[in-house]
Amino acid sequence: MEHLDRAQVADRVAGLQRRPVTDPDARAAAVTLVIAERDGVQGIWLMKRPATMRRHAAQYALPGGRLDPGEDEITAGLRELHEELGIELGPSSVIGLLDDYRTRSGFVMTPVVCWGGEPDVEPVPNPDEVAQLFFVSFEELLVEPRFLTIPQSPRPVIQLPIVGALVHAPTAAVIYQFAEVVLRGRHTRVDGFEQPVFAWR
């Protein structure tokens, strides 16, 4: 996997012509895909939520959450990144946005792609929000996804076999689009991918 600079990433994200979702009945949320570097290897941060959380317990997630009143997606994504991983980035770190993804639990999720700043910056995870934190290299993100059929939906359920586990949509869908757009240079859409039934609540 080639080492990407910010200009390359920005060109690929800008070329996507992203698709927003307008749904007045859904709650707005944002997640961040932070391009970080450890020991010369580029990747992103992925979390596993604590089993004690009220919603989405023990599920894999990108840093993020719902928008507070008066926030836009970028402001919320950067705030959640700081609250959950202790990484403080400004608006100038934002490269762009990927397609919105409507979740079964009633959210419209906007993925915010950020440049992580200085190499080898170590996050400080908030234990109330993060049970485990993974640095997922670009090489690992190039894994081929798996697709399942379920009786509850005609859409395929997407899984990514990464971090020694199976990561499902919505997180898997967002990460897969990131890999397609940023790493492979392909404008792949992911709104047709389904979530497993356990994530519908």
Short mmCIF file of C-alpha atoms in Angstrom, two decimals:
data_model
loop_
_atom_site.label_atom_id
_atom_site.label_comp_id
_atom_site.label_asym_id
_atom_site.label_seq_id
_atom_site.Cartn_x
_atom_site.Cartn_y
_atom_site.Cartn_z
CA MET A 1 0.00 0.00 0.00
CA GLU A 2 1.44 3.37 -1.04
CA HIS A 3 1.93 6.13 1.51
CA LEU A 4 -0.73 8.77 0.86
CA ASP A 5 -0.26 12.48 1.39
CA ARG A 6 -3.06 14.86 2.28
CA ALA A 7 -3.43 16.23 -1.25
CA GLN A 8 -3.99 12.74 -2.68
CA VAL A 9 -6.65 11.98 -0.09
CA ALA A 10 -8.34 15.35 -0.64
CA ASP A 11 -8.49 14.80 -4.41
CA ARG A 12 -10.10 11.39 -4.00
CA VAL A 13 -12.66 12.55 -1.44
CA ALA A 14 -13.51 15.66 -3.46
CA GLY A 15 -14.12 13.54 -6.54
CA LEU A 16 -16.80 11.43 -4.82
CA GLN A 17 -19.69 13.91 -5.25
CA ARG A 18 -21.07 12.69 -1.96
CA ARG A 19 -24.72 11.89 -1.42
CA PRO A 20 -26.38 13.51 1.59
CA VAL A 21 -29.54 12.06 3.13
CA THR A 22 -32.41 14.34 4.13
CA ASP A 23 -34.70 12.66 6.65
CA PRO A 24 -36.58 14.95 9.07
CA ASP A 25 -37.55 11.94 11.21
CA ALA A 26 -33.95 10.79 11.75
CA ARG A 27 -31.45 12.13 14.25
CA ALA A 28 -28.23 13.57 12.85
CA ALA A 29 -24.93 11.98 13.85
CA ALA A 30 -21.31 12.19 12.74
CA VAL A 31 -18.37 9.78 12.84
CA THR A 32 -14.71 10.53 12.18
CA LEU A 33 -12.23 8.59 10.08
CA VAL A 34 -8.91 9.97 11.27
CA ILE A 35 -5.95 9.23 9.01
CA ALA A 36 -3.19 8.60 11.53
CA GLU A 37 0.34 7.25 11.37
CA ARG A 38 2.21 4.87 13.68
CA ASP A 39 5.81 3.84 13.02
CA GLY A 40 5.49 5.00 9.43
CA VAL A 41 2.29 3.01 8.80
CA GLN A 42 -0.93 4.83 7.94
CA GLY A 43 -4.32 3.76 9.24
CA ILE A 44 -7.45 4.82 11.13
CA TRP A 45 -8.77 4.40 14.68
CA LEU A 46 -11.57 1.94 15.43
CA MET A 47 -13.19 1.36 18.81
CA LYS A 48 -15.16 -1.36 20.52
CA ARG A 49 -17.87 0.02 22.77
CA PRO A 50 -18.15 -1.11 26.41
CA ALA A 51 -20.61 -3.92 27.12
CA THR A 52 -22.25 -1.69 29.74
CA MET A 53 -23.43 0.98 27.29
CA ARG A 54 -27.19 1.47 26.95
CA ARG A 55 -27.12 1.59 23.14
CA HIS A 56 -24.91 -0.40 20.74
CA ALA A 57 -23.11 -2.13 23.61
CA ALA A 58 -19.98 -4.14 22.67
CA GLN A 59 -20.27 -3.06 19.02
CA TYR A 60 -17.41 -1.80 16.86
CA ALA A 61 -17.62 1.89 16.05
CA LEU A 62 -15.77 4.88 14.71
CA PRO A 63 -15.41 7.86 17.05
CA GLY A 64 -18.64 9.80 16.86
CA GLY A 65 -22.15 10.42 18.08
CA ARG A 66 -25.23 12.56 17.67
CA LEU A 67 -25.12 16.27 16.94
CA ASP A 68 -25.75 18.63 19.84
CA PRO A 69 -28.14 21.56 19.27
CA GLY A 70 -26.51 24.16 17.02
CA GLU A 71 -23.75 21.83 15.81
CA ASP A 72 -22.98 20.81 12.26
CA GLU A 73 -21.53 17.42 11.33
CA ILE A 74 -17.92 18.57 11.35
CA THR A 75 -18.16 20.27 14.75
CA ALA A 76 -19.86 17.24 16.25
CA GLY A 77 -17.38 14.78 14.74
CA LEU A 78 -14.38 16.68 16.07
CA ARG A 79 -16.00 17.12 19.50
CA GLU A 80 -16.78 13.41 19.79
CA LEU A 81 -13.25 12.53 18.67
CA HIS A 82 -11.85 14.62 21.49
CA GLU A 83 -14.34 13.33 24.08
CA GLU A 84 -13.85 9.67 23.20
CA LEU A 85 -10.20 9.40 22.17
CA GLY A 86 -8.63 12.55 23.61
CA ILE A 87 -7.52 13.61 20.12
CA GLU A 88 -8.00 17.34 19.56
CA LEU A 89 -8.15 18.40 15.93
CA GLY A 90 -9.34 21.68 14.47
CA PRO A 91 -11.58 22.32 11.46
CA SER A 92 -8.48 22.69 9.28
CA SER A 93 -7.84 18.95 9.75
CA VAL A 94 -11.04 18.06 7.90
CA ILE A 95 -10.47 16.76 4.38
CA GLY A 96 -14.10 16.16 3.45
CA LEU A 97 -17.25 14.10 3.96
CA LEU A 98 -18.31 10.72 2.61
CA ASP A 99 -21.88 9.65 1.80
CA ASP A 100 -24.46 9.85 4.56
CA TYR A 101 -25.63 6.46 5.83
CA ARG A 102 -29.12 5.98 7.27
CA THR A 103 -29.03 3.56 10.20
CA ARG A 104 -31.74 1.19 11.33
CA SER A 105 -31.61 2.75 14.81
CA GLY A 106 -32.91 6.08 13.52
CA PHE A 107 -29.82 8.11 12.68
CA VAL A 108 -28.38 9.68 9.57
CA MET A 109 -24.63 9.24 10.00
CA THR A 110 -22.22 11.61 8.26
CA PRO A 111 -18.61 10.34 7.96
CA VAL A 112 -15.98 13.06 8.41
CA VAL A 113 -12.53 12.32 6.99
CA CYS A 114 -9.72 14.04 8.92
CA TRP A 115 -5.97 14.32 8.62
CA GLY A 116 -4.58 13.20 11.96
CA GLY A 117 -1.80 15.73 12.37
CA GLU A 118 1.59 14.75 13.75
CA PRO A 119 2.66 11.09 13.35
CA ASP A 120 2.67 8.74 16.35
CA VAL A 121 0.22 10.80 18.42
CA GLU A 122 -1.24 8.39 20.98
CA PRO A 123 -4.93 8.72 21.83
CA VAL A 124 -6.19 8.67 25.40
CA PRO A 125 -9.46 6.70 25.23
CA ASN A 126 -12.34 7.54 27.54
CA PRO A 127 -13.15 4.27 29.37
CA ASP A 128 -16.83 5.20 29.58
CA GLU A 129 -16.98 5.18 25.76
CA VAL A 130 -14.19 2.84 24.68
CA ALA A 131 -13.55 -0.73 25.82
CA GLN A 132 -10.82 -1.38 23.22
CA LEU A 133 -9.07 0.81 20.68
CA PHE A 134 -7.57 -0.49 17.45
CA PHE A 135 -5.22 1.10 14.95
CA VAL A 136 -6.30 -0.42 11.64
CA SER A 137 -3.67 -0.06 8.93
CA PHE A 138 -4.57 0.85 5.36
CA GLU A 139 -3.28 -2.58 4.35
CA GLU A 140 -5.81 -4.27 6.64
CA LEU A 141 -8.59 -2.01 5.35
CA LEU A 142 -8.07 -3.40 1.84
CA VAL A 143 -9.59 -6.73 2.93
CA GLU A 144 -12.48 -7.98 0.82
CA PRO A 145 -15.84 -7.64 2.57
CA ARG A 146 -18.22 -10.50 3.23
CA PHE A 147 -21.93 -10.35 2.42
CA LEU A 148 -24.75 -12.25 4.14
CA THR A 149 -28.41 -12.64 3.29
CA ILE A 150 -31.01 -12.38 6.03
CA PRO A 151 -34.78 -13.07 5.89
CA GLN A 152 -35.58 -9.65 7.38
CA SER A 153 -34.22 -7.63 4.43
CA PRO A 154 -33.54 -7.95 0.69
CA ARG A 155 -30.31 -5.99 1.09
CA PRO A 156 -27.00 -7.80 1.77
CA VAL A 157 -25.47 -7.46 5.23
CA ILE A 158 -21.87 -6.28 4.92
CA GLN A 159 -19.12 -7.57 7.22
CA LEU A 160 -15.46 -6.58 7.31
CA PRO A 161 -13.07 -9.23 8.71
CA ILE A 162 -10.67 -6.88 10.50
CA VAL A 163 -9.10 -6.56 13.99
CA GLY A 164 -9.58 -10.31 14.48
CA ALA A 165 -13.35 -9.95 14.37
CA LEU A 166 -16.26 -9.25 12.04
CA VAL A 167 -17.22 -5.59 11.92
CA HIS A 168 -20.77 -4.94 10.66
CA ALA A 169 -22.64 -2.00 9.18
CA PRO A 170 -23.11 0.84 9.76
CA THR A 171 -19.42 0.98 10.73
CA ALA A 172 -18.41 -1.59 8.12
CA ALA A 173 -20.26 0.27 5.37
CA VAL A 174 -18.58 3.58 6.21
CA ILE A 175 -15.11 2.02 6.47
CA TYR A 176 -15.63 0.12 3.22
CA GLN A 177 -16.54 3.32 1.36
CA PHE A 178 -13.46 5.00 2.86
CA ALA A 179 -11.28 2.15 1.60
CA GLU A 180 -12.88 2.23 -1.83
CA VAL A 181 -12.68 6.02 -2.28
CA VAL A 182 -9.44 6.89 -0.48
CA LEU A 183 -7.34 3.73 -0.87
CA ARG A 184 -8.60 2.29 -4.16
CA GLY A 185 -9.76 5.49 -5.89
CA ARG A 186 -13.19 4.00 -6.65
CA HIS A 187 -16.48 5.85 -6.16
CA THR A 188 -18.37 2.98 -4.55
CA ARG A 189 -21.75 3.63 -2.88
CA VAL A 190 -22.71 1.76 0.29
CA ASP A 191 -26.29 2.83 1.02
CA GLY A 192 -27.52 -0.50 -0.35
CA PHE A 193 -25.76 -2.46 2.39
CA GLU A 194 -27.77 -3.72 5.34
CA GLN A 195 -27.02 -3.90 9.05
CA PRO A 196 -27.36 -7.08 11.13
CA VAL A 197 -30.59 -7.33 13.06
CA PHE A 198 -28.86 -6.85 16.42
CA ALA A 199 -27.87 -3.33 15.30
CA TRP A 200 -31.39 -2.29 14.38
CA ARG A 201 -32.24 -1.17 17.92
#
